[in-house]
Structures are given as structure tokens and as C-alpha cells.
Amino acid sequence: MNNSSELVCTFVTKKKINYKKIINFFSKIQNTNDYKILSNRALDLYCDDISKKNKERLRNFCFKNKIDICIQFVKWRKKKIFLADMDATMIKDETLDNLVKFAGIKVDIDKLSKLAMDGKISLRDTLKFRVSYLKDKRTKLIRKVVNKIRFNEGSRVLLKTLNKNGYHTSLVTGGFQPISTYVGKFLRFKKVISNRFVIKNNKFTGEYIPITGRQNSKLSYLNEICKKKKLNKSKNAISVGDGANDLGMLENSGLGIGYYPHSIVKKAVQNHIQFTDLKTILFYLGFTEKEFSK
Ligand SMILES: [Mg+2]
């Protein structure tokens, strides 16, 4: 492997990768120095530089062929801090919306949530609104939501591998305790940052204590943890998320990945996972499949 290369492009597919097709296309637009096979569905190609126009051609080719691609600097590829969003990233669900639905409240909660994740309305306003619906409902509904949580594919292997390799892992969510703490514990995140319901006599009061509901609060946490660990966020941090409230964190991490992202994230961030699962993050970080902790 040629470590003097500036850039590494990682290609990941859901099923067996067609190395030849990718290398053929790549060599038409760019001289490549070397390659490394990470798995039968992941490949690294090394090169010195790619023009903006050729990057676009490459990304279009990948999109058409359902290949996830990440382009990054070789020397900053290894990271030390991992931050992940919870709802619609580590798990399939939007847990607050499910809570409101299970409480039998008839509002178009999905629409409200989608508008917030697209950045069209403030997350803080919609959180306040959504939590207020829960006033006087029994907190045992939380158990029902927890029982129905569906983890996204690759989440366990991702966390197990990162933890084993010394990454500091944080779940940073606009969701709520104790749902977030359950997810965090199950996946073995070292830290969970989330909002908290105000509860009285086993009932929701309709109020909450915001920890991450503020704008850019995920970015504040990124700053805080990097300062504490004496690390540089633009070199040592990697983060993943899908919605507008993840943007500050994603844009300020060395590598910010949009996971099946809403359009606002898709436009603002370059590297995504759109066709494969969460294990792709490990390939982006340079792990081979043999190095995954299963
Ligand atoms: Mg989310």
C-alpha cells in the first residue's frame, strides 16, 4: 500500500463488489497509485488528487451503481472519537414519535418530525410540541417503545469493533432517557447524551429538560469531548447522523457521514451511506472485514 498518497477512496457495496468495473471507471478519470481489498464488498483506491469535476463524476457513477463512496485524506483517516445519532441512525425508529403514537394521540407526528429533520422547522419547537402531547400520559408507555426498538444492521459490530480498538464512543441524541440509555447500553456506547422527560407520579408532565434539543448542541458536545480528551475534532473525530440537528456535528468532524440522510444533510455533507449498512463506517475507517469484532 502506498501511504504517500494524499487521498483514499473507499467503495462499498451491499453484495459482492465488482472491482474491475470500479477500477476501470476510476482509471479513466484519475491515475491511481495503489489499491487495497478490504472485503469481497469493499475496496480502497489511493490517488494524489481528484478535481472537483472528477469527484462529481465518480460520485455519480457510484450512485448509479448503488455503491457507497467515501473520499478522504489518508493521513487523517484513523480517528479516536465516534459520535452517533440515535433515531433513524443507530436504530430504525423515531422513538419520540412512537411514544406519541402509542399514547393514542392523533396528530401527524411523522410530518412534524420530517419537517424538523429537513431543517424546515426548528427542532426545539417541534420537540416542545411533541413532548407536550404526552402530558398526563403514563410513563409505562416508554417500556412499549423500548420493546419495539429495531436496531439498524451493523450497529452492534460497529460499536464492538470501535470499542475494541480504543475509540471513545458517544450516542448523542435529541431523543430521551431512558430510551437512549437502553440503546446506549445495548450497543455499549461509552457515553449517552440525551434529553430528559419531566415525570411526576409515573406520568409525563409534558415538559422536558433539554440537553441536546438546542440548535448545534451536538456540535457543543463534540467540542466539549474533544477538549476533554485533548483531541482535534477535524482530525480525530468521526460522526454519523441523518437529520438537520446532526449537521453541526457532521460538518465539524474530520469525517461526517450522512446515514440515509434527509435532503439538507445530503446537500451539506459529502460522504454518505445510502445503499449499505452501518458496518460501512468501519470500511471508511480502513478496517478490513477480518478485523471486525463480531
Ligand atoms: Mg436521527
mmCIF file of C-alpha atoms and ligand atoms in Angstrom:
data_model
loop_
_atom_site.group_PDB
_atom_site.id
_atom_site.type_symbol
_atom_site.label_atom_id
_atom_site.label_comp_id
_atom_site.label_asym_id
_atom_site.label_seq_id
_atom_site.Cartn_x
_atom_site.Cartn_y
_atom_site.Cartn_z
ATOM 1 C CA MET A 1 0.000 0.000 0.000
ATOM 2 C CA ASN A 2 1.297 3.433 -0.903
ATOM 3 C CA ASN A 3 0.959 5.593 2.181
ATOM 4 C CA SER A 4 2.400 8.639 0.489
ATOM 5 C CA SER A 5 -0.897 9.073 -1.398
ATOM 6 C CA GLU A 6 -2.961 12.089 -0.469
ATOM 7 C CA LEU A 7 -6.399 10.602 -0.856
ATOM 8 C CA VAL A 8 -8.127 7.308 -0.306
ATOM 9 C CA CYS A 9 -11.445 6.500 -1.980
ATOM 10 C CA THR A 10 -13.403 3.702 -0.352
ATOM 11 C CA PHE A 11 -16.103 1.866 -2.295
ATOM 12 C CA VAL A 12 -18.641 -0.359 -0.516
ATOM 13 C CA THR A 13 -21.496 -2.399 -1.962
ATOM 14 C CA LYS A 14 -24.263 -4.435 -0.391
ATOM 15 C CA LYS A 15 -23.323 -7.643 -2.166
ATOM 16 C CA LYS A 16 -20.136 -8.762 -3.909
ATOM 17 C CA ILE A 17 -18.243 -5.805 -5.323
ATOM 18 C CA ASN A 18 -17.244 -5.597 -8.992
ATOM 19 C CA TYR A 19 -13.614 -4.458 -8.510
ATOM 20 C CA LYS A 20 -12.887 -4.434 -12.212
ATOM 21 C CA LYS A 21 -15.780 -2.158 -13.100
ATOM 22 C CA ILE A 22 -14.797 0.354 -10.411
ATOM 23 C CA ILE A 23 -11.075 0.312 -11.238
ATOM 24 C CA ASN A 24 -11.872 0.675 -14.963
ATOM 25 C CA PHE A 25 -14.040 3.705 -14.388
ATOM 26 C CA PHE A 26 -11.635 5.213 -11.866
ATOM 27 C CA SER A 27 -8.579 4.894 -14.090
ATOM 28 C CA LYS A 28 -10.428 6.729 -16.883
ATOM 29 C CA ILE A 29 -10.694 9.863 -14.756
ATOM 30 C CA GLN A 30 -7.753 9.557 -12.387
ATOM 31 C CA ASN A 31 -4.318 7.959 -12.012
ATOM 32 C CA THR A 32 -4.443 5.578 -9.109
ATOM 33 C CA ASN A 33 -1.336 4.712 -7.063
ATOM 34 C CA ASP A 34 -2.493 1.594 -5.345
ATOM 35 C CA TYR A 35 -5.453 -0.354 -4.058
ATOM 36 C CA LYS A 36 -6.407 -2.499 -1.087
ATOM 37 C CA ILE A 37 -9.190 -5.070 -0.876
ATOM 38 C CA LEU A 38 -10.992 -4.671 2.458
ATOM 39 C CA SER A 39 -13.601 -7.363 1.884
ATOM 40 C CA ASN A 40 -15.440 -9.007 -1.002
ATOM 41 C CA ARG A 41 -17.684 -5.942 -0.934
ATOM 42 C CA ALA A 42 -15.251 -3.128 -0.105
ATOM 43 C CA LEU A 43 -12.273 -1.634 -1.904
ATOM 44 C CA ASP A 44 -9.797 1.218 -1.277
ATOM 45 C CA LEU A 45 -8.221 3.119 -4.172
ATOM 46 C CA TYR A 46 -5.360 5.533 -3.463
ATOM 47 C CA CYS A 47 -4.539 8.625 -5.506
ATOM 48 C CA ASP A 48 -2.891 12.027 -5.207
ATOM 49 C CA ASP A 49 -5.703 14.367 -6.021
ATOM 50 C CA ILE A 50 -9.088 14.458 -7.735
ATOM 51 C CA SER A 51 -10.528 17.575 -9.332
ATOM 52 C CA LYS A 52 -13.947 18.758 -8.196
ATOM 53 C CA LYS A 53 -15.420 17.806 -11.558
ATOM 54 C CA ASN A 54 -13.991 14.285 -11.430
ATOM 55 C CA LYS A 55 -15.160 13.809 -7.872
ATOM 56 C CA GLU A 56 -18.639 14.593 -9.096
ATOM 57 C CA ARG A 57 -18.300 12.118 -11.983
ATOM 58 C CA LEU A 58 -17.095 9.484 -9.564
ATOM 59 C CA ARG A 59 -19.951 10.109 -7.137
ATOM 60 C CA ASN A 60 -22.485 9.958 -9.989
ATOM 61 C CA PHE A 61 -21.029 6.665 -11.189
ATOM 62 C CA CYS A 62 -21.281 5.260 -7.649
ATOM 63 C CA PHE A 63 -24.827 6.463 -7.173
ATOM 64 C CA LYS A 64 -25.932 4.853 -10.446
ATOM 65 C CA ASN A 65 -24.288 1.577 -9.456
ATOM 66 C CA LYS A 66 -25.539 1.637 -5.843
ATOM 67 C CA ILE A 67 -22.039 1.926 -4.408
ATOM 68 C CA ASP A 68 -21.353 3.884 -1.233
ATOM 69 C CA ILE A 69 -18.246 6.024 -1.569
ATOM 70 C CA CYS A 70 -16.068 7.989 0.831
ATOM 71 C CA ILE A 71 -13.220 10.266 -0.278
ATOM 72 C CA GLN A 72 -10.820 11.425 2.443
ATOM 73 C CA PHE A 73 -7.212 12.307 3.266
ATOM 74 C CA VAL A 74 -5.084 9.244 4.007
ATOM 75 C CA LYS A 75 -3.145 10.822 6.871
ATOM 76 C CA TRP A 76 -6.258 11.709 8.881
ATOM 77 C CA ARG A 77 -8.153 8.521 8.216
ATOM 78 C CA LYS A 78 -7.735 6.914 11.640
ATOM 79 C CA LYS A 79 -9.937 8.527 14.265
ATOM 80 C CA LYS A 80 -10.263 8.405 18.055
ATOM 81 C CA ILE A 81 -13.716 9.782 18.819
ATOM 82 C CA PHE A 82 -17.008 8.424 17.432
ATOM 83 C CA LEU A 83 -20.308 10.282 17.786
ATOM 84 C CA ALA A 84 -23.593 8.809 16.582
ATOM 85 C CA ASP A 85 -27.163 9.984 16.334
ATOM 86 C CA MET A 86 -29.761 7.506 17.614
ATOM 87 C CA ASP A 87 -33.166 7.792 15.873
ATOM 88 C CA ALA A 88 -33.090 6.688 12.217
ATOM 89 C CA THR A 89 -29.321 6.160 12.505
ATOM 90 C CA MET A 90 -28.357 3.548 15.124
ATOM 91 C CA ILE A 91 -31.984 2.383 15.255
ATOM 92 C CA LYS A 92 -34.701 2.410 12.603
ATOM 93 C CA ASP A 93 -37.256 4.178 14.785
ATOM 94 C CA GLU A 94 -38.119 7.769 15.667
ATOM 95 C CA THR A 95 -38.712 6.949 19.332
ATOM 96 C CA LEU A 96 -40.438 10.140 20.490
ATOM 97 C CA ASP A 97 -42.898 9.851 17.608
ATOM 98 C CA ASN A 98 -43.594 6.248 18.562
ATOM 99 C CA LEU A 99 -44.228 7.317 22.138
ATOM 100 C CA VAL A 100 -46.803 9.869 20.983
ATOM 101 C CA LYS A 101 -48.404 7.296 18.675
ATOM 102 C CA PHE A 102 -48.601 4.622 21.398
ATOM 103 C CA ALA A 103 -50.209 7.186 23.680
ATOM 104 C CA GLY A 104 -53.034 7.206 21.129
ATOM 105 C CA ILE A 105 -52.600 10.874 20.259
ATOM 106 C CA LYS A 106 -53.957 11.651 16.828
ATOM 107 C CA VAL A 107 -51.611 14.173 15.206
ATOM 108 C CA ASP A 108 -49.488 13.977 12.103
ATOM 109 C CA ILE A 109 -46.351 13.379 14.118
ATOM 110 C CA ASP A 110 -44.386 11.858 11.231
ATOM 111 C CA LYS A 111 -44.851 15.015 9.183
ATOM 112 C CA LEU A 112 -43.723 17.202 12.075
ATOM 113 C CA SER A 113 -40.659 15.068 12.624
ATOM 114 C CA LYS A 114 -39.772 15.034 8.930
ATOM 115 C CA LEU A 115 -40.026 18.836 8.689
ATOM 116 C CA ALA A 116 -37.653 19.143 11.658
ATOM 117 C CA MET A 117 -35.166 16.658 10.219
ATOM 118 C CA ASP A 118 -35.237 18.547 6.900
ATOM 119 C CA GLY A 119 -34.456 21.734 8.825
ATOM 120 C CA LYS A 120 -37.729 23.381 7.789
ATOM 121 C CA ILE A 121 -38.909 23.983 11.354
ATOM 122 C CA SER A 122 -36.838 24.338 14.499
ATOM 123 C CA LEU A 123 -36.158 21.078 16.254
ATOM 124 C CA ARG A 124 -36.538 22.741 19.611
ATOM 125 C CA ASP A 125 -40.067 23.939 18.789
ATOM 126 C CA THR A 126 -41.193 20.576 17.498
ATOM 127 C CA LEU A 127 -39.632 18.753 20.464
ATOM 128 C CA LYS A 128 -41.519 21.009 22.844
ATOM 129 C CA PHE A 129 -44.682 20.449 20.859
ATOM 130 C CA ARG A 130 -44.278 16.680 20.665
ATOM 131 C CA VAL A 131 -43.444 16.296 24.358
ATOM 132 C CA SER A 132 -46.417 18.461 25.360
ATOM 133 C CA TYR A 133 -48.749 15.914 23.738
ATOM 134 C CA LEU A 134 -47.626 13.409 26.358
ATOM 135 C CA LYS A 135 -48.940 15.438 29.311
ATOM 136 C CA ASP A 136 -50.704 13.201 31.871
ATOM 137 C CA LYS A 137 -49.936 10.014 29.916
ATOM 138 C CA ARG A 138 -48.436 7.148 31.880
ATOM 139 C CA THR A 139 -44.678 6.621 31.644
ATOM 140 C CA LYS A 140 -45.108 2.850 31.257
ATOM 141 C CA LEU A 141 -45.539 3.678 27.558
ATOM 142 C CA ILE A 142 -41.747 4.023 27.482
ATOM 143 C CA ARG A 143 -41.403 0.268 28.007
ATOM 144 C CA LYS A 144 -43.619 -0.351 24.974
ATOM 145 C CA VAL A 145 -41.394 1.865 22.809
ATOM 146 C CA VAL A 146 -38.223 0.180 24.101
ATOM 147 C CA ASN A 147 -39.644 -3.286 23.370
ATOM 148 C CA LYS A 148 -40.290 -2.295 19.766
ATOM 149 C CA ILE A 149 -36.868 -0.806 19.024
ATOM 150 C CA ARG A 150 -35.322 -2.159 15.820
ATOM 151 C CA PHE A 151 -31.557 -1.762 15.626
ATOM 152 C CA ASN A 152 -30.071 -0.890 12.270
ATOM 153 C CA GLU A 153 -27.983 -3.524 10.546
ATOM 154 C CA GLY A 154 -24.338 -3.448 11.533
ATOM 155 C CA SER A 155 -24.818 -1.345 14.675
ATOM 156 C CA ARG A 156 -23.521 -3.999 17.097
ATOM 157 C CA VAL A 157 -20.475 -4.973 15.022
ATOM 158 C CA LEU A 158 -19.670 -1.287 14.517
ATOM 159 C CA LEU A 159 -19.680 -0.486 18.237
ATOM 160 C CA LYS A 160 -17.942 -3.688 19.254
ATOM 161 C CA THR A 161 -15.121 -3.055 16.778
ATOM 162 C CA LEU A 162 -14.714 0.628 17.654
ATOM 163 C CA ASN A 163 -14.716 -0.043 21.400
ATOM 164 C CA LYS A 164 -12.198 -2.851 20.995
ATOM 165 C CA ASN A 165 -9.938 -0.530 19.019
ATOM 166 C CA GLY A 166 -9.907 2.164 21.677
ATOM 167 C CA TYR A 167 -12.397 4.635 20.178
ATOM 168 C CA HIS A 168 -14.317 6.837 22.596
ATOM 169 C CA THR A 169 -17.941 6.202 21.542
ATOM 170 C CA SER A 170 -20.862 8.544 22.308
ATOM 171 C CA LEU A 171 -24.540 8.303 21.464
ATOM 172 C CA VAL A 172 -25.693 11.905 21.021
ATOM 173 C CA THR A 173 -29.415 12.165 20.543
ATOM 174 C CA GLY A 174 -32.345 14.558 20.526
ATOM 175 C CA GLY A 175 -34.243 11.538 21.898
ATOM 176 C CA PHE A 176 -34.969 10.881 25.553
ATOM 177 C CA GLN A 177 -33.797 8.929 28.564
ATOM 178 C CA PRO A 178 -34.410 6.111 29.417
ATOM 179 C CA ILE A 179 -34.887 5.064 25.777
ATOM 180 C CA SER A 180 -31.482 6.493 24.857
ATOM 181 C CA THR A 181 -29.786 4.862 27.847
ATOM 182 C CA TYR A 182 -31.285 1.496 26.873
ATOM 183 C CA VAL A 183 -29.950 1.845 23.295
ATOM 184 C CA GLY A 184 -26.604 3.116 24.568
ATOM 185 C CA LYS A 185 -26.213 0.213 26.980
ATOM 186 C CA PHE A 186 -27.322 -2.409 24.463
ATOM 187 C CA LEU A 187 -24.796 -1.205 21.879
ATOM 188 C CA ARG A 188 -22.156 -0.447 24.560
ATOM 189 C CA PHE A 189 -21.617 3.233 23.883
ATOM 190 C CA LYS A 190 -19.254 4.672 26.463
ATOM 191 C CA LYS A 191 -21.373 7.800 26.844
ATOM 192 C CA VAL A 192 -25.016 8.758 26.191
ATOM 193 C CA ILE A 193 -26.046 12.401 25.748
ATOM 194 C CA SER A 194 -29.810 12.972 25.508
ATOM 195 C CA ASN A 195 -32.866 14.885 26.696
ATOM 196 C CA ARG A 196 -34.876 14.012 29.787
ATOM 197 C CA PHE A 197 -38.646 13.996 30.397
ATOM 198 C CA VAL A 198 -40.016 15.683 33.498
ATOM 199 C CA ILE A 199 -42.009 12.959 35.237
ATOM 200 C CA LYS A 200 -44.335 13.190 38.256
ATOM 201 C CA ASN A 201 -46.250 10.275 39.823
ATOM 202 C CA ASN A 202 -45.389 7.979 36.898
ATOM 203 C CA LYS A 203 -46.896 10.424 34.443
ATOM 204 C CA PHE A 204 -45.358 12.786 31.894
ATOM 205 C CA THR A 205 -45.773 16.437 32.821
ATOM 206 C CA GLY A 206 -45.438 17.487 29.162
ATOM 207 C CA GLU A 207 -42.161 19.266 29.967
ATOM 208 C CA TYR A 208 -38.608 18.189 29.380
ATOM 209 C CA ILE A 209 -35.054 19.052 30.346
ATOM 210 C CA PRO A 210 -33.208 19.819 27.137
ATOM 211 C CA ILE A 211 -29.689 18.605 26.741
ATOM 212 C CA THR A 212 -29.470 18.192 23.006
ATOM 213 C CA GLY A 213 -32.642 19.983 21.857
ATOM 214 C CA ARG A 214 -30.782 23.239 21.388
ATOM 215 C CA GLN A 215 -29.503 24.193 17.995
ATOM 216 C CA ASN A 216 -25.978 22.894 17.464
ATOM 217 C CA SER A 217 -25.959 21.194 20.841
ATOM 218 C CA LYS A 218 -24.485 18.080 19.232
ATOM 219 C CA LEU A 219 -21.676 20.298 17.972
ATOM 220 C CA SER A 220 -21.243 21.689 21.505
ATOM 221 C CA TYR A 221 -20.825 18.140 22.775
ATOM 222 C CA LEU A 222 -18.295 17.385 20.009
ATOM 223 C CA ASN A 223 -16.302 20.459 21.094
ATOM 224 C CA GLU A 224 -16.568 19.500 24.744
ATOM 225 C CA ILE A 225 -15.449 15.878 24.379
ATOM 226 C CA CYS A 226 -12.553 16.794 22.060
ATOM 227 C CA LYS A 227 -11.375 19.442 24.502
ATOM 228 C CA LYS A 228 -11.602 16.982 27.388
ATOM 229 C CA LYS A 229 -9.623 14.340 25.505
ATOM 230 C CA LYS A 230 -7.199 16.940 24.108
ATOM 231 C CA LEU A 231 -8.018 15.943 20.546
ATOM 232 C CA ASN A 232 -8.567 17.891 17.351
ATOM 233 C CA LYS A 233 -12.145 17.433 16.106
ATOM 234 C CA SER A 234 -11.264 17.975 12.456
ATOM 235 C CA LYS A 235 -8.623 15.264 12.594
ATOM 236 C CA ASN A 236 -9.677 12.825 15.301
ATOM 237 C CA ALA A 237 -13.481 12.765 15.240
ATOM 238 C CA ILE A 238 -15.926 10.818 13.106
ATOM 239 C CA SER A 239 -19.698 11.209 13.353
ATOM 240 C CA VAL A 240 -22.834 9.824 11.725
ATOM 241 C CA GLY A 241 -26.399 11.090 11.535
ATOM 242 C CA ASP A 242 -29.388 11.616 9.257
ATOM 243 C CA GLY A 243 -31.122 14.875 10.210
ATOM 244 C CA ALA A 244 -30.809 18.661 10.374
ATOM 245 C CA ASN A 245 -29.874 18.599 14.063
ATOM 246 C CA ASP A 246 -26.832 16.465 13.205
ATOM 247 C CA LEU A 247 -25.434 18.969 10.717
ATOM 248 C CA GLY A 248 -23.173 20.991 13.053
ATOM 249 C CA MET A 249 -21.645 17.771 14.376
ATOM 250 C CA LEU A 250 -21.211 16.221 10.909
ATOM 251 C CA GLU A 251 -19.743 19.321 9.277
ATOM 252 C CA ASN A 252 -17.203 19.845 12.063
ATOM 253 C CA SER A 253 -15.965 16.283 12.432
ATOM 254 C CA GLY A 254 -12.932 15.090 10.498
ATOM 255 C CA LEU A 255 -15.317 12.687 8.813
ATOM 256 C CA GLY A 256 -19.066 13.352 8.994
ATOM 257 C CA ILE A 257 -21.226 10.664 7.431
ATOM 258 C CA GLY A 258 -24.853 11.064 6.368
ATOM 259 C CA TYR A 259 -26.739 7.828 7.043
ATOM 260 C CA TYR A 260 -29.679 7.516 4.602
ATOM 261 C CA PRO A 261 -29.745 11.291 5.080
ATOM 262 C CA HIS A 262 -32.558 13.817 4.801
ATOM 263 C CA SER A 263 -32.055 16.201 1.872
ATOM 264 C CA ILE A 264 -30.496 19.014 3.953
ATOM 265 C CA VAL A 265 -27.757 16.633 5.161
ATOM 266 C CA LYS A 266 -27.333 15.092 1.733
ATOM 267 C CA LYS A 267 -26.555 18.519 0.275
ATOM 268 C CA ALA A 268 -24.259 19.734 3.057
ATOM 269 C CA VAL A 269 -22.153 16.628 3.660
ATOM 270 C CA GLN A 270 -20.106 14.782 1.009
ATOM 271 C CA ASN A 271 -19.773 11.258 2.348
ATOM 272 C CA HIS A 272 -22.831 9.090 2.926
ATOM 273 C CA ILE A 273 -24.176 5.626 3.499
ATOM 274 C CA GLN A 274 -27.134 5.237 1.155
ATOM 275 C CA PHE A 275 -27.017 1.642 -0.058
ATOM 276 C CA THR A 276 -25.280 -0.404 2.609
ATOM 277 C CA ASP A 277 -25.318 -0.730 6.413
ATOM 278 C CA LEU A 278 -23.532 0.736 9.434
ATOM 279 C CA LYS A 279 -20.515 -1.589 9.071
ATOM 280 C CA THR A 280 -19.557 0.594 6.096
ATOM 281 C CA ILE A 281 -18.268 3.115 8.651
ATOM 282 C CA LEU A 282 -15.591 0.559 9.576
ATOM 283 C CA PHE A 283 -14.504 0.263 5.939
ATOM 284 C CA TYR A 284 -14.359 4.072 5.692
ATOM 285 C CA LEU A 285 -12.046 3.996 8.728
ATOM 286 C CA GLY A 286 -9.804 1.476 6.978
ATOM 287 C CA PHE A 287 -10.734 -1.743 8.794
ATOM 288 C CA THR A 288 -10.760 -4.922 6.734
ATOM 289 C CA GLU A 289 -13.708 -7.258 7.270
ATOM 290 C CA LYS A 290 -11.373 -9.716 9.028
ATOM 291 C CA GLU A 291 -10.716 -7.069 11.670
ATOM 292 C CA PHE A 292 -14.422 -6.668 12.559
ATOM 293 C CA SER A 293 -15.405 -7.845 16.052
ATOM 294 C CA LYS A 294 -18.478 -9.987 15.546
HETATM 295 MG MG MG B 1 -31.884 10.959 13.550
#
